[in-house]
């Protein structure tokens, strides 16, 4: 404050001038307030909103007293001090309740009469502008926070100056290491999308992608703006996904188990591994594009496709089935197939992934086991049938070709099952043979045959290879013949050529023993034994039964005709009689007769039929 006598009186020229100046200012514009303060720090003039009530009463008051009357202006005392020392100032004043914002211009006014300054302050109310600005700042902060949170930013490039303007998010994304200039280097041509690495504010290396969003050119002002997105996580998850896919592919290709990816709609192979190719006996090229049904056993196609449909319809998450495949070489392989759907990004099933485990060995063992169990069951049934007298004999007539009269009956055994049906010998004799009870059957048939022959009826009995040389059988034949007083020459024992050739010495001794008992001996299924024929010379055989194999097509097949002719010639030469088996028509019979065959047997001559009176069971 100047050491001057003040007020010199409101009449003084300086005071008058200052008051007038204040009045002019107050009238000239819409102000919040105009205050003129003299060099003695007392109010010379005051006008405006806060003084509407207390207007004239503040004139003459000190600055301290002014602050008390208008609290919003109380903080201005130091500013007035500076202005009265000659310093012009412009600043914003906020009332403590924040509801009032004032733009203040404080100007020193040089006194003319006395040295020193008075000061005038013009107050403009800027509350609305300040509020809008504060709102804008908050909005910017909110957007900036959101941008930082999602790793997003905006940039604007003034093309003339090359200056970049960055949003808070972009600034945060790029970190402090990237000034505007280095950004233009990083972006290269900003009109192209570009991807680059940066070191972010937190020191981590991040991948960022930039795109141009807008290019605006208005009179002499060209601005390009664009976005910047942090795609570090996207790239990391893409990398992880690629690694997972690679691992899956390695596991798929290298798996020792058959693996396939199939099209869910066409059912054809999209991808197969080596193990599946090996299992199905086909190359990759043969399998790719081929529908699964084409390599599936026809009986398993429906089940396989129904299971896949159930997954497609959403009724089932996955399925496991056991099915048969047909290999390229026609062989059947069993697979345990586990199928899971593979989903695309759109949630739709884009393929079926199948694992196929080779079950063939397991299935074969299982089937073998089932067969063995069935065989054991049948064996038990055979044994029970023998024990309970449920073996049944049928007889088939044999005629002499010169007289067409029945000269013999071949006895053929059947097994009556518990339900009364008859089992043909082919279905139980091999089992009986494998389990050592065939001899019991032969013994049973032989005893019945002797009983039938005891009535004067000639019969032929089939003996299995196991009975050839069986001492017990020979003893029983001898005993039963003696017991019944049967003519032994009425009985012919048939043994297959295969059984004879297997042990010639034993067969010869057996045939000789039967001859000694007075019975006769026939070589059954002649022509199928693959043996040398020289044995025929010294073998005590009475009949050679020509196998059905040579008889079936005799009337049409010249080779068969020649063969049967040769057999007849040879047999006759050795003094043996011939019997043709399996004669099914008159033509064949005529051929046999013309070839000089002695006897014939077959459906045309007579089918095997139950013998009228079954001998009583003595077993
Ligand atoms: P096998 O000794 O060659 O008997 C002839 C077989 O041919 C019989 O079958 C008979 O029914 C059948 N057959 C007869 N005429 C014809 C024909 O015109 N066409 C055709 N296609 N077949 C005809 P079955 O009765 O099923 O006997 C099969 C085999 O079982 C017999 O062959 C024989 O090796 C064996 N067998 C039958 N009964 C006994 C027996 O009591 N003991 C032994 N150990 N084996 C027997
Ligand atoms: Ca026979
Ligand atoms: Ca035969």
Short mmCIF file of C-alpha atoms in Angstrom, two decimals, residues 48-537:
data_model
loop_
_atom_site.label_atom_id
_atom_site.label_comp_id
_atom_site.label_asym_id
_atom_site.label_seq_id
_atom_site.Cartn_x
_atom_site.Cartn_y
_atom_site.Cartn_z
CA UNK A 48 -23.25 -6.35 -10.04
CA UNK A 49 -25.12 -9.40 -8.78
CA UNK A 50 -23.59 -9.75 -5.28
CA UNK A 51 -24.18 -6.07 -4.55
CA UNK A 52 -27.77 -5.85 -5.73
CA UNK A 53 -28.79 -5.80 -2.07
CA UNK A 54 -25.66 -4.50 -0.38
CA UNK A 55 -24.44 -2.43 -3.41
CA UNK A 56 -23.80 1.09 -2.09
CA UNK A 57 -23.05 -0.12 1.43
CA UNK A 58 -19.72 -1.78 0.46
CA UNK A 59 -18.29 1.47 -0.93
CA UNK A 60 -15.66 2.72 1.45
CA UNK A 61 -15.20 -0.73 3.05
CA UNK A 62 -11.81 -2.35 3.37
CA UNK A 63 -11.03 -5.54 1.39
CA UNK A 64 -11.39 -7.59 4.59
CA UNK A 65 -14.85 -6.07 5.17
CA UNK A 66 -15.75 -6.72 1.50
CA UNK A 67 -14.82 -10.42 2.01
CA UNK A 68 -17.17 -10.59 4.93
CA UNK A 69 -20.06 -9.08 2.93
CA UNK A 70 -19.45 -11.26 -0.15
CA UNK A 71 -17.74 -14.49 1.02
CA UNK A 72 -17.20 -15.70 -2.61
CA UNK A 73 -14.71 -12.85 -3.04
CA UNK A 74 -12.87 -13.28 0.25
CA UNK A 75 -9.96 -15.23 -1.25
CA UNK A 76 -9.02 -12.31 -3.51
CA UNK A 77 -7.15 -10.18 -1.01
CA UNK A 78 -3.60 -11.20 -2.07
CA UNK A 79 -4.58 -10.71 -5.74
CA UNK A 80 -5.80 -7.18 -5.04
CA UNK A 81 -2.47 -6.55 -3.32
CA UNK A 82 -0.55 -7.55 -6.48
CA UNK A 83 -2.86 -5.48 -8.72
CA UNK A 84 -2.34 -2.39 -6.52
CA UNK A 85 1.40 -2.91 -7.05
CA UNK A 86 0.81 -2.77 -10.85
CA UNK A 87 0.43 -6.49 -11.85
CA UNK A 88 -2.43 -7.31 -14.23
CA UNK A 89 -3.94 -10.77 -13.67
CA UNK A 90 -6.49 -13.06 -15.18
CA UNK A 91 -7.68 -16.15 -13.35
CA UNK A 92 -10.64 -18.34 -12.53
CA UNK A 93 -12.25 -18.18 -9.15
CA UNK A 94 -14.23 -21.03 -7.71
CA UNK A 95 -16.58 -20.49 -4.82
CA UNK A 96 -15.97 -23.01 -2.10
CA UNK A 97 -19.41 -24.63 -2.65
CA UNK A 98 -18.38 -25.16 -6.33
CA UNK A 99 -21.70 -23.77 -7.56
CA UNK A 100 -20.14 -20.58 -8.78
CA UNK A 101 -17.25 -20.14 -11.18
CA UNK A 102 -16.00 -16.67 -12.05
CA UNK A 103 -13.55 -15.56 -14.70
CA UNK A 104 -11.70 -12.56 -13.17
CA UNK A 105 -9.67 -9.89 -14.97
CA UNK A 106 -7.86 -7.62 -12.53
CA UNK A 107 -6.22 -4.51 -13.99
CA UNK A 108 -4.06 -1.87 -12.15
CA UNK A 109 -5.00 1.74 -12.89
CA UNK A 110 -2.25 4.38 -12.59
CA UNK A 111 -3.25 7.42 -10.57
CA UNK A 112 -2.66 10.79 -12.18
CA UNK A 113 -2.54 13.15 -9.23
CA UNK A 114 -0.76 11.01 -6.68
CA UNK A 115 1.73 8.27 -7.57
CA UNK A 116 0.59 4.64 -7.25
CA UNK A 117 -2.21 2.42 -8.52
CA UNK A 118 -5.84 1.77 -7.98
CA UNK A 119 -7.25 -1.49 -9.43
CA UNK A 120 -10.40 -2.62 -11.17
CA UNK A 121 -11.70 -6.20 -11.28
CA UNK A 122 -14.28 -7.38 -13.81
CA UNK A 123 -16.02 -10.68 -12.88
CA UNK A 124 -17.72 -12.82 -15.52
CA UNK A 125 -19.75 -15.78 -14.37
CA UNK A 126 -18.55 -18.97 -16.15
CA UNK A 127 -20.31 -21.55 -13.96
CA UNK A 128 -22.02 -23.34 -16.94
CA UNK A 129 -18.82 -23.48 -18.93
CA UNK A 130 -16.90 -24.82 -15.91
CA UNK A 131 -19.53 -27.48 -15.25
CA UNK A 132 -19.51 -28.53 -18.92
CA UNK A 133 -15.74 -28.68 -18.86
CA UNK A 134 -15.73 -30.75 -15.68
CA UNK A 135 -18.31 -33.10 -17.20
CA UNK A 136 -16.19 -33.38 -20.34
CA UNK A 137 -13.14 -34.21 -18.26
CA UNK A 138 -15.02 -36.88 -16.33
CA UNK A 139 -16.34 -38.30 -19.63
CA UNK A 140 -12.80 -38.41 -21.00
CA UNK A 141 -11.62 -40.19 -17.88
CA UNK A 142 -14.44 -42.72 -18.14
CA UNK A 143 -13.70 -43.40 -21.82
CA UNK A 144 -9.98 -43.60 -21.04
CA UNK A 145 -10.63 -46.13 -18.27
CA UNK A 146 -12.85 -48.20 -20.56
CA UNK A 147 -10.25 -48.06 -23.34
CA UNK A 148 -7.49 -49.16 -20.95
CA UNK A 149 -9.67 -51.92 -19.65
CA UNK A 150 -10.35 -53.44 -23.09
CA UNK A 151 -6.96 -52.56 -24.56
CA UNK A 152 -8.33 -50.14 -27.09
CA UNK A 153 -7.26 -46.72 -28.28
CA UNK A 154 -7.96 -44.07 -30.91
CA UNK A 155 -5.45 -42.09 -32.90
CA UNK A 156 -5.77 -39.08 -35.14
CA UNK A 157 -3.12 -38.01 -37.62
CA UNK A 158 -2.89 -34.51 -39.00
CA UNK A 159 -1.55 -35.29 -42.44
CA UNK A 160 -0.02 -31.88 -43.12
CA UNK A 161 2.04 -31.78 -39.94
CA UNK A 162 2.38 -35.54 -39.32
CA UNK A 163 1.27 -34.93 -35.72
CA UNK A 164 -0.48 -37.72 -33.91
CA UNK A 165 -3.22 -37.15 -31.36
CA UNK A 166 -3.76 -40.14 -29.08
CA UNK A 167 -6.66 -41.05 -26.84
CA UNK A 168 -5.90 -41.97 -23.23
CA UNK A 169 -6.35 -45.65 -24.13
CA UNK A 170 -3.93 -45.38 -27.06
CA UNK A 171 -1.40 -43.56 -24.90
CA UNK A 172 -1.68 -46.24 -22.24
CA UNK A 173 -1.43 -49.00 -24.83
CA UNK A 174 1.71 -47.63 -26.41
CA UNK A 175 3.44 -46.82 -23.16
CA UNK A 176 5.83 -43.97 -22.62
CA UNK A 177 8.45 -45.46 -24.92
CA UNK A 178 6.47 -44.39 -28.01
CA UNK A 179 6.41 -40.72 -28.79
CA UNK A 180 4.39 -39.46 -31.74
CA UNK A 181 7.32 -39.65 -34.10
CA UNK A 182 8.16 -43.23 -33.36
CA UNK A 183 4.47 -44.02 -33.75
CA UNK A 184 4.52 -42.82 -37.34
CA UNK A 185 7.48 -45.11 -37.88
CA UNK A 186 5.62 -47.98 -36.25
CA UNK A 187 2.44 -47.50 -38.23
CA UNK A 188 4.30 -47.14 -41.52
CA UNK A 189 1.46 -46.40 -43.92
CA UNK A 190 -1.36 -45.71 -41.50
CA UNK A 191 -3.98 -46.21 -44.23
CA UNK A 192 -3.22 -49.94 -44.14
CA UNK A 193 -4.07 -52.26 -41.25
CA UNK A 194 -0.84 -53.08 -39.51
CA UNK A 195 0.22 -55.26 -36.62
CA UNK A 196 3.21 -54.49 -34.44
CA UNK A 197 4.82 -55.24 -31.10
CA UNK A 198 5.34 -52.60 -28.44
CA UNK A 199 6.60 -52.48 -24.89
CA UNK A 200 3.66 -51.30 -22.80
CA UNK A 201 3.77 -48.99 -19.76
CA UNK A 202 3.96 -52.02 -17.45
CA UNK A 203 6.99 -53.35 -19.35
CA UNK A 204 5.19 -56.26 -21.04
CA UNK A 205 5.56 -56.85 -24.77
CA UNK A 206 2.19 -56.58 -26.46
CA UNK A 207 0.83 -57.16 -29.95
CA UNK A 208 -1.24 -54.28 -31.28
CA UNK A 209 -3.25 -54.00 -34.49
CA UNK A 210 -4.10 -50.65 -36.04
CA UNK A 211 -6.90 -49.92 -38.54
CA UNK A 212 -7.92 -46.73 -40.32
CA UNK A 213 -11.47 -45.77 -39.44
CA UNK A 214 -11.92 -42.43 -41.17
CA UNK A 215 -10.14 -40.07 -43.55
CA UNK A 216 -11.52 -36.52 -43.58
CA UNK A 217 -10.32 -33.73 -45.73
CA UNK A 218 -11.84 -30.26 -45.33
CA UNK A 219 -10.42 -27.11 -46.89
CA UNK A 220 -6.71 -27.44 -46.36
CA UNK A 221 -7.09 -29.71 -43.35
CA UNK A 222 -6.67 -33.42 -43.78
CA UNK A 223 -7.13 -35.78 -40.84
CA UNK A 224 -6.93 -39.54 -40.70
CA UNK A 225 -8.23 -41.38 -37.67
CA UNK A 226 -8.12 -44.97 -36.65
CA UNK A 227 -8.24 -47.54 -33.91
CA UNK A 228 -5.64 -49.50 -32.05
CA UNK A 229 -6.48 -52.79 -30.38
CA UNK A 230 -4.40 -54.92 -28.03
CA UNK A 231 -4.56 -58.44 -29.54
CA UNK A 232 -1.87 -60.00 -27.36
CA UNK A 233 -4.31 -62.45 -25.80
CA UNK A 234 -5.94 -63.27 -29.12
CA UNK A 235 -2.56 -64.10 -30.66
CA UNK A 236 -1.54 -66.09 -27.55
CA UNK A 237 -4.74 -68.14 -27.64
CA UNK A 238 -4.31 -68.68 -31.40
CA UNK A 239 -0.80 -69.94 -30.72
CA UNK A 240 -2.06 -72.20 -27.92
CA UNK A 241 -4.82 -73.48 -30.19
CA UNK A 242 -2.31 -74.25 -32.94
CA UNK A 243 -0.11 -76.10 -30.44
CA UNK A 244 -3.10 -78.11 -29.20
CA UNK A 245 -4.08 -78.90 -32.79
CA UNK A 246 -0.53 -80.01 -33.56
CA UNK A 247 -0.47 -82.23 -30.49
CA UNK A 248 -3.85 -83.70 -31.41
CA UNK A 249 -2.68 -84.33 -34.96
CA UNK A 250 0.46 -86.08 -33.70
CA UNK A 251 -1.63 -88.16 -31.30
CA UNK A 252 -4.09 -88.93 -34.11
CA UNK A 253 -1.48 -89.87 -36.71
CA UNK A 254 0.83 -91.76 -34.39
CA UNK A 255 -1.80 -93.60 -32.37
CA UNK A 256 -1.44 -97.39 -32.37
CA UNK A 257 -5.24 -97.46 -32.26
CA UNK A 258 -7.21 -96.84 -35.47
CA UNK A 259 -8.44 -93.24 -35.61
CA UNK A 260 -10.75 -91.55 -38.08
CA UNK A 261 -12.61 -88.31 -38.58
CA UNK A 262 -15.80 -88.75 -40.57
CA UNK A 263 -18.28 -86.36 -42.15
CA UNK A 264 -21.38 -86.28 -39.92
CA UNK A 265 -23.76 -85.96 -42.89
CA UNK A 266 -22.28 -88.14 -45.66
CA UNK A 267 -20.65 -90.58 -43.22
CA UNK A 268 -17.47 -90.68 -45.32
CA UNK A 269 -13.88 -90.63 -44.07
CA UNK A 270 -12.29 -87.16 -43.84
CA UNK A 271 -9.11 -88.21 -42.03
CA UNK A 272 -7.63 -91.60 -41.15
CA UNK A 273 -4.43 -92.72 -39.46
CA UNK A 274 -2.02 -95.51 -40.40
CA UNK A 275 -3.35 -97.89 -37.76
CA UNK A 276 -6.85 -97.72 -39.26
CA UNK A 277 -5.48 -98.22 -42.79
CA UNK A 278 -3.65 -101.33 -41.54
CA UNK A 279 -6.74 -102.61 -39.73
CA UNK A 280 -9.01 -102.17 -42.77
CA UNK A 281 -6.37 -103.34 -45.26
CA UNK A 282 -6.76 -100.20 -47.36
CA UNK A 283 -4.53 -97.26 -48.23
CA UNK A 284 -5.27 -93.74 -47.03
CA UNK A 285 -6.29 -92.74 -50.56
CA UNK A 286 -8.71 -95.64 -50.79
CA UNK A 287 -10.36 -94.71 -47.49
CA UNK A 288 -10.59 -90.91 -47.81
CA UNK A 289 -14.02 -90.01 -49.19
CA UNK A 290 -15.29 -93.58 -48.79
CA UNK A 291 -18.50 -93.91 -46.74
CA UNK A 292 -17.97 -95.88 -43.51
CA UNK A 293 -20.92 -98.10 -44.48
CA UNK A 294 -18.90 -99.37 -47.49
CA UNK A 295 -16.36 -101.01 -45.17
CA UNK A 296 -18.90 -102.06 -42.52
CA UNK A 297 -20.40 -105.53 -42.34
CA UNK A 298 -23.96 -105.30 -43.80
CA UNK A 299 -25.47 -106.60 -40.55
CA UNK A 300 -23.82 -103.78 -38.54
CA UNK A 301 -24.59 -100.81 -40.82
CA UNK A 302 -28.00 -100.01 -39.33
CA UNK A 303 -26.78 -100.03 -35.70
CA UNK A 304 -23.76 -97.89 -36.55
CA UNK A 305 -25.81 -95.29 -38.42
CA UNK A 306 -28.55 -95.18 -35.77
CA UNK A 307 -25.95 -94.41 -33.07
CA UNK A 308 -24.46 -91.58 -35.18
CA UNK A 309 -27.94 -90.16 -35.83
CA UNK A 310 -28.69 -90.17 -32.09
CA UNK A 311 -25.61 -87.99 -31.50
CA UNK A 312 -26.51 -85.67 -34.40
CA UNK A 313 -30.03 -85.23 -33.03
CA UNK A 314 -28.53 -84.33 -29.66
CA UNK A 315 -30.06 -87.29 -27.84
CA UNK A 316 -26.69 -88.78 -26.99
CA UNK A 317 -23.31 -87.24 -26.19
CA UNK A 318 -21.20 -90.03 -27.72
CA UNK A 319 -21.38 -93.78 -28.23
CA UNK A 320 -19.40 -97.01 -28.10
CA UNK A 321 -20.29 -99.95 -30.31
CA UNK A 322 -18.74 -103.21 -31.34
CA UNK A 323 -18.95 -103.75 -35.06
CA UNK A 324 -17.50 -105.75 -37.91
CA UNK A 325 -15.50 -104.27 -40.77
CA UNK A 326 -14.82 -105.99 -44.07
CA UNK A 327 -11.22 -105.62 -45.15
CA UNK A 328 -10.21 -105.17 -48.79
CA UNK A 329 -9.14 -108.84 -48.84
CA UNK A 330 -12.63 -109.88 -47.69
CA UNK A 331 -11.54 -110.82 -44.19
CA UNK A 332 -13.74 -109.69 -41.31
CA UNK A 333 -12.23 -107.70 -38.45
CA UNK A 334 -13.98 -106.72 -35.25
CA UNK A 335 -13.60 -103.23 -33.79
CA UNK A 336 -14.66 -101.60 -30.54
CA UNK A 337 -15.54 -98.14 -31.82
CA UNK A 338 -15.72 -95.08 -29.55
CA UNK A 339 -17.24 -92.11 -31.35
CA UNK A 340 -17.31 -88.51 -30.09
CA UNK A 341 -18.59 -85.49 -32.00
CA UNK A 342 -16.14 -82.69 -32.88
CA UNK A 343 -17.74 -79.25 -32.74
CA UNK A 344 -16.93 -76.23 -34.93
CA UNK A 345 -16.77 -72.61 -33.67
CA UNK A 346 -20.47 -72.24 -34.54
CA UNK A 347 -21.38 -75.04 -32.11
CA UNK A 348 -22.42 -77.39 -34.92
CA UNK A 349 -21.01 -80.95 -35.21
CA UNK A 350 -18.35 -80.73 -37.88
CA UNK A 351 -17.12 -84.31 -37.67
CA UNK A 352 -17.19 -87.58 -35.77
CA UNK A 353 -13.92 -88.64 -34.20
CA UNK A 354 -13.71 -92.42 -33.92
CA UNK A 355 -11.22 -94.61 -32.12
CA UNK A 356 -11.25 -98.16 -33.40
CA UNK A 357 -9.66 -100.86 -31.25
CA UNK A 358 -8.99 -104.17 -32.97
CA UNK A 359 -11.15 -106.74 -31.21
CA UNK A 360 -10.72 -109.52 -33.74
CA UNK A 361 -8.52 -111.79 -31.61
CA UNK A 362 -10.70 -111.19 -28.61
CA UNK A 363 -13.87 -111.91 -30.62
CA UNK A 364 -12.37 -115.04 -32.15
CA UNK A 365 -11.44 -116.31 -28.71
CA UNK A 366 -14.91 -115.41 -27.50
CA UNK A 367 -16.53 -117.22 -30.42
CA UNK A 368 -14.22 -120.19 -29.93
CA UNK A 369 -15.26 -120.27 -26.29
CA UNK A 370 -18.92 -120.13 -27.28
CA UNK A 371 -18.32 -122.97 -29.76
CA UNK A 372 -16.53 -124.99 -27.11
CA UNK A 373 -19.32 -124.40 -24.62
CA UNK A 374 -21.90 -125.35 -27.26
CA UNK A 375 -19.87 -128.44 -28.12
CA UNK A 376 -19.69 -129.44 -24.48
CA UNK A 377 -23.43 -128.88 -24.16
CA UNK A 378 -24.00 -131.02 -27.23
CA UNK A 379 -21.61 -133.66 -25.91
CA UNK A 380 -23.61 -133.77 -22.70
CA UNK A 381 -26.77 -134.11 -24.82
CA UNK A 382 -25.17 -136.93 -26.85
CA UNK A 383 -24.06 -138.74 -23.74
CA UNK A 384 -27.50 -138.34 -22.22
CA UNK A 385 -29.10 -139.51 -25.51
CA UNK A 386 -26.92 -142.63 -25.54
CA UNK A 387 -27.66 -143.28 -21.87
CA UNK A 388 -31.39 -142.79 -22.30
CA UNK A 389 -31.69 -144.62 -25.60
CA UNK A 390 -32.42 -141.60 -27.76
CA UNK A 391 -30.22 -142.71 -30.67
CA UNK A 392 -32.42 -143.56 -33.66
CA UNK A 393 -31.57 -145.61 -36.72
CA UNK A 394 -32.72 -144.86 -40.23
CA UNK A 395 -32.14 -147.18 -43.14
CA UNK A 396 -31.50 -146.48 -46.80
CA UNK A 397 -32.03 -149.15 -49.44
CA UNK A 398 -29.31 -150.35 -51.82
CA UNK A 399 -30.36 -152.06 -55.05
CA UNK A 400 -28.59 -154.49 -57.34
CA UNK A 401 -28.36 -152.81 -60.72
CA UNK A 402 -28.90 -155.96 -62.75
CA UNK A 403 -32.19 -156.94 -61.01
CA UNK A 404 -33.19 -153.54 -59.51
CA UNK A 405 -34.01 -155.40 -56.32
CA UNK A 406 -33.16 -154.15 -52.83
CA UNK A 407 -30.24 -156.22 -51.64
CA UNK A 408 -29.06 -154.19 -48.68
CA UNK A 409 -29.99 -151.46 -46.17
CA UNK A 410 -27.43 -148.96 -44.92
CA UNK A 411 -28.08 -148.01 -41.31
CA UNK A 412 -27.71 -144.28 -40.62
CA UNK A 413 -27.82 -142.99 -37.08
CA UNK A 414 -29.69 -139.86 -35.82
CA UNK A 415 -29.94 -138.27 -32.42
CA UNK A 416 -33.35 -137.50 -31.03
CA UNK A 417 -33.23 -134.25 -29.10
CA UNK A 418 -35.25 -133.54 -25.98
CA UNK A 419 -37.88 -131.70 -28.08
CA UNK A 420 -38.22 -134.80 -30.26
CA UNK A 421 -36.47 -133.38 -33.37
CA UNK A 422 -33.74 -135.43 -35.03
CA UNK A 423 -30.15 -134.26 -35.31
CA UNK A 424 -28.32 -135.55 -38.45
CA UNK A 425 -25.01 -137.40 -37.84
CA UNK A 426 -22.92 -134.57 -39.30
CA UNK A 427 -23.96 -132.45 -36.33
CA UNK A 428 -23.06 -134.75 -33.49
CA UNK A 429 -20.65 -137.43 -34.73
CA UNK A 430 -17.66 -135.03 -35.07
CA UNK A 431 -18.25 -133.93 -31.44
CA UNK A 432 -18.57 -137.51 -30.26
CA UNK A 433 -15.39 -138.30 -32.21
CA UNK A 434 -13.49 -135.36 -30.64
CA UNK A 435 -14.54 -136.35 -27.12
CA UNK A 436 -14.00 -140.08 -27.38
CA UNK A 437 -17.58 -141.38 -27.22
CA UNK A 438 -17.90 -142.27 -30.90
CA UNK A 439 -16.95 -145.87 -30.10
CA UNK A 440 -19.97 -146.14 -27.81
CA UNK A 441 -22.20 -145.04 -30.67
CA UNK A 442 -20.59 -147.51 -33.11
CA UNK A 443 -21.03 -150.25 -30.53
CA UNK A 444 -24.68 -149.38 -30.03
CA UNK A 445 -25.38 -149.29 -33.82
CA UNK A 446 -23.46 -152.53 -34.36
CA UNK A 447 -25.50 -154.41 -31.74
CA UNK A 448 -28.75 -153.14 -33.29
CA UNK A 449 -27.49 -154.08 -36.75
CA UNK A 450 -26.81 -157.65 -35.62
CA UNK A 451 -30.27 -157.78 -34.09
CA UNK A 452 -31.81 -156.65 -37.41
CA UNK A 453 -29.65 -159.13 -39.36
CA UNK A 454 -30.78 -161.88 -36.97
CA UNK A 455 -34.21 -161.51 -38.64
CA UNK A 456 -32.60 -162.36 -41.99
CA UNK A 457 -32.33 -158.72 -43.18
CA UNK A 458 -28.90 -157.77 -44.69
CA UNK A 459 -27.54 -154.50 -43.25
CA UNK A 460 -24.58 -152.18 -43.66
CA UNK A 461 -23.04 -150.52 -40.63
CA UNK A 462 -20.84 -147.39 -40.68
CA UNK A 463 -17.83 -147.51 -38.38
CA UNK A 464 -15.75 -144.52 -37.46
CA UNK A 465 -11.96 -144.38 -37.73
CA UNK A 466 -11.73 -144.70 -33.93
CA UNK A 467 -13.42 -148.12 -34.08
CA UNK A 468 -10.94 -149.48 -36.61
CA UNK A 469 -8.95 -152.11 -34.62
CA UNK A 470 -11.12 -151.74 -31.52
CA UNK A 471 -10.76 -155.04 -29.68
CA UNK A 472 -13.80 -154.41 -27.51
CA UNK A 473 -15.92 -153.94 -30.65
CA UNK A 474 -14.61 -157.16 -32.21
CA UNK A 475 -15.38 -159.08 -28.99
CA UNK A 476 -18.90 -157.64 -28.83
CA UNK A 477 -19.56 -158.47 -32.48
CA UNK A 478 -18.42 -162.04 -31.86
CA UNK A 479 -20.47 -162.36 -28.67
CA UNK A 480 -23.66 -160.81 -30.13
CA UNK A 481 -23.41 -162.93 -33.30
CA UNK A 482 -23.11 -166.03 -31.14
CA UNK A 483 -25.87 -164.91 -28.80
CA UNK A 484 -28.37 -164.18 -31.57
CA UNK A 485 -27.22 -166.93 -33.93
CA UNK A 486 -27.10 -164.36 -36.73
CA UNK A 487 -25.65 -165.15 -40.17
CA UNK A 488 -22.51 -162.91 -40.13
CA UNK A 489 -22.44 -162.67 -43.92
CA UNK A 490 -25.60 -160.51 -43.74
CA UNK A 491 -23.55 -157.73 -42.13
CA UNK A 492 -21.30 -155.35 -44.08
CA UNK A 493 -19.06 -152.99 -42.11
CA UNK A 494 -18.25 -149.73 -43.89
CA UNK A 495 -15.05 -147.85 -43.13
CA UNK A 496 -14.10 -144.70 -45.09
CA UNK A 497 -11.13 -144.79 -47.39
CA UNK A 498 -9.62 -141.90 -45.39
CA UNK A 499 -9.74 -143.93 -42.15
CA UNK A 500 -8.21 -146.93 -43.90
CA UNK A 501 -5.39 -144.97 -45.53
CA UNK A 502 -4.56 -143.33 -42.16
CA UNK A 503 -3.34 -146.65 -40.74
CA UNK A 504 -3.27 -149.29 -43.44
CA UNK A 505 -1.77 -152.05 -41.31
CA UNK A 506 -4.30 -151.63 -38.54
CA UNK A 507 -7.18 -151.41 -41.08
CA UNK A 508 -6.00 -154.56 -42.85
CA UNK A 509 -5.86 -156.51 -39.60
CA UNK A 510 -9.29 -155.21 -38.62
CA UNK A 511 -10.82 -156.12 -41.98
CA UNK A 512 -9.21 -159.57 -41.75
CA UNK A 513 -10.61 -160.08 -38.23
CA UNK A 514 -14.12 -159.17 -39.50
CA UNK A 515 -13.67 -161.58 -42.39
CA UNK A 516 -12.66 -164.33 -39.96
CA UNK A 517 -15.91 -163.68 -38.08
CA UNK A 518 -17.71 -164.20 -41.41
CA UNK A 519 -18.72 -160.52 -41.90
CA UNK A 520 -17.98 -158.46 -44.96
CA UNK A 521 -16.10 -155.20 -45.43
CA UNK A 522 -16.80 -152.12 -47.58
CA UNK A 523 -14.53 -149.20 -48.41
CA UNK A 524 -16.75 -146.11 -48.00
CA UNK A 525 -16.37 -142.77 -49.83
CA UNK A 526 -13.95 -144.35 -52.29
CA UNK A 527 -11.91 -141.87 -54.28
CA UNK A 528 -11.61 -139.28 -51.52
CA UNK A 529 -8.73 -140.76 -49.56
CA UNK A 530 -5.82 -139.55 -51.71
CA UNK A 531 -3.89 -142.79 -51.08
CA UNK A 532 -1.95 -145.05 -53.36
CA UNK A 533 -4.23 -147.70 -54.74
CA UNK A 534 -1.76 -150.56 -54.45
CA UNK A 535 -3.16 -151.47 -51.02
CA UNK A 536 -6.36 -152.61 -52.71
CA UNK A 537 -4.48 -155.63 -54.04
#
